[in-house]
Amino acid sequence: PSHAQDDTRWHALAQDVKAQMAWSWDCYCDHAWGKDEIKPVSGTFSSFQLKTHHLGLSLIEALDTLWVMGLDSRFKDGVSWVKTHFDADVDGEVSVFETSIRLVGGLLSAHLACGDAVLLAKARDLADRLLPAFATPTGMPYRFINLRTGAPREAVTSPADIATYLPEWGTLSRLTGDPRYAAAARKAVIAVFERRSPLDLVATKIDVISGAWRSRTATIGSYCDSFFEYLWDSWQLFGDAECKRMYDVCTAAILKHQQVWKDRQLWFADVDFETGAVISTEQDELASFYGGLLGQGGALRQGAAYTESWAKVQARYGVLPEGYDYATSRPTQVTNALRPELADAAFTLWLIDRSPRWREIGRLHFEAMKRWNKAPYGYTDLADVTATPKRQADHCPGYWWSEQMKYYYLLFADTPRFDYSDNYLSTEGNILKGLRRNQA
Ligand SMILES: O=C1NC[C@H](CO)[C@@H](O)[C@@H]1O
Ligand SMILES: [Ca+2]
């Protein structure tokens, strides 16, 4: 088809994404308003971290997605809920990492979308409640903290939990003029990097008090994924050359020791971080974001290849299983957690080279979600992707509202509300640069 017809087809698909978002938001309003998560099969709700208390997680995660789609009345309803009901003064324990990428990031991107100072104030208040976790001898934060008392817990944690803050906390320091947030986030990153092995690899567990490693496994998957992502991102967002150098050192080591080509497909083995010996060939679905990061950092051939490896797994099972073993070509975990990573990688690669292949992977991901994850009151995760028919579970994770629906829309819509040539999205999909507020 001609370019004009082609774009019309993609823009029509973007309208479908927008309609699915509006419908899902309206279901959330009817059945889970102000709650953390909706249960889309039963029409009830669940809390993410605080047992009986809710922080409006899905609502906050949705805000910049609603705005970029032009769902302005729904955006305004969400912002007014935050201004009148969001309160982080809770005597309960949360993950420092999850709370930062989801809630601090969600409040910041909503603030950048509308300029409301209350949203920034609430993001800052939340960060102030997380900051005491970083008061350790190494500067690496405890894994958990009580939002009211500041009592920290769990000194054994991961590079991702330790070092996935600088884009959000650097933005917070820029907007408030308070350097403490960026300083704490950056010190933690350097503390991980300077403890890397002689092979320039890091492992999945480390003690933040002693600085001693508590694992030997180097992986690009969970526990390490966003440590690497945020090294590059801090260069992209702030021009932090030290972070780019650290990214280059870590990536060279991964490409040297973990890169595996099998049947002309690219995979990344988990290896011993000091010897390089292969430990596991099982891939987390979470690792499927990595092709986008490799592309951003200059390894576009490997980035495209790894994304294609995952696209073939998606083509085989319809939607991605949580775990897949490239040695046996079998799923190792048959659930589907309604995760965004393959759409994340496709969107990231599309921003780099505009190849229609990446839009196509995004389309297939969206169509598969509509076919198998759609439930009476929204989109749900699945219990078994290998069953016929696929069995649904009953949970819509907060990241769904912030991530894949936004990536699909930005991939297909060519919206004037987003600067496609100069932007930054966080690991949770929060737009921290590139929102164009003075547009239609
Ligand atoms: O970095 C992340 N990891 C897990 C979630 C998505 O699967 C989400 O919270 C985020 O993208
Ligand atoms: Ca992510």
Tab-separated table of C-alpha atoms and ligand atoms in Angstrom, residues 61 97-98 101-102 164 225-226 229 285-286 322 337-341 344 399 403 407 426-429, ligand 1:
chain	number	residue	atom	x	y	z
A	61	GLU	CA	0.374	4.187	36.401
A	97	PHE	CA	12.433	-0.293	43.775
A	98	GLU	CA	8.781	-1.048	42.887
A	101	ILE	CA	9.585	3.045	39.289
A	102	ARG	CA	5.780	2.791	39.558
A	164	THR	CA	17.022	1.588	39.111
A	225	ASP	CA	17.986	-6.202	33.848
A	226	SER	CA	17.282	-2.564	34.754
A	229	GLU	CA	19.084	-0.291	31.337
A	285	GLU	CA	10.315	-13.159	29.569
A	286	LEU	CA	11.595	-10.038	31.386
A	322	GLU	CA	7.025	-16.309	31.688
A	337	ALA	CA	1.914	-12.119	33.363
A	338	LEU	CA	0.554	-9.627	30.803
A	339	ARG	CA	4.067	-8.219	30.518
A	340	PRO	CA	5.204	-5.432	28.132
A	341	GLU	CA	8.853	-6.289	27.398
A	344	ASP	CA	8.946	-2.288	24.824
A	399	TYR	CA	2.519	-1.923	34.673
A	403	GLU	CA	3.566	0.301	29.485
A	407	TYR	CA	3.938	1.637	23.530
A	426	SER	CA	11.557	4.944	32.093
A	427	THR	CA	11.693	1.171	32.676
A	428	GLU	CA	8.034	1.477	33.760
A	429	GLY	CA	7.145	3.427	30.587
B	1	LIG	O1	11.099	-3.090	34.749
B	1	LIG	C1	10.028	-3.652	35.040
B	1	LIG	N1	9.952	-4.965	35.350
B	1	LIG	C2	8.776	-5.741	35.590
B	1	LIG	C3	7.500	-5.081	35.139
B	1	LIG	C4	7.077	-5.463	33.739
B	1	LIG	O2	7.184	-6.827	33.482
B	1	LIG	C5	7.541	-3.573	35.250
B	1	LIG	O3	7.358	-3.196	36.571
B	1	LIG	C6	8.793	-2.937	34.678
B	1	LIG	O4	8.774	-2.918	33.260
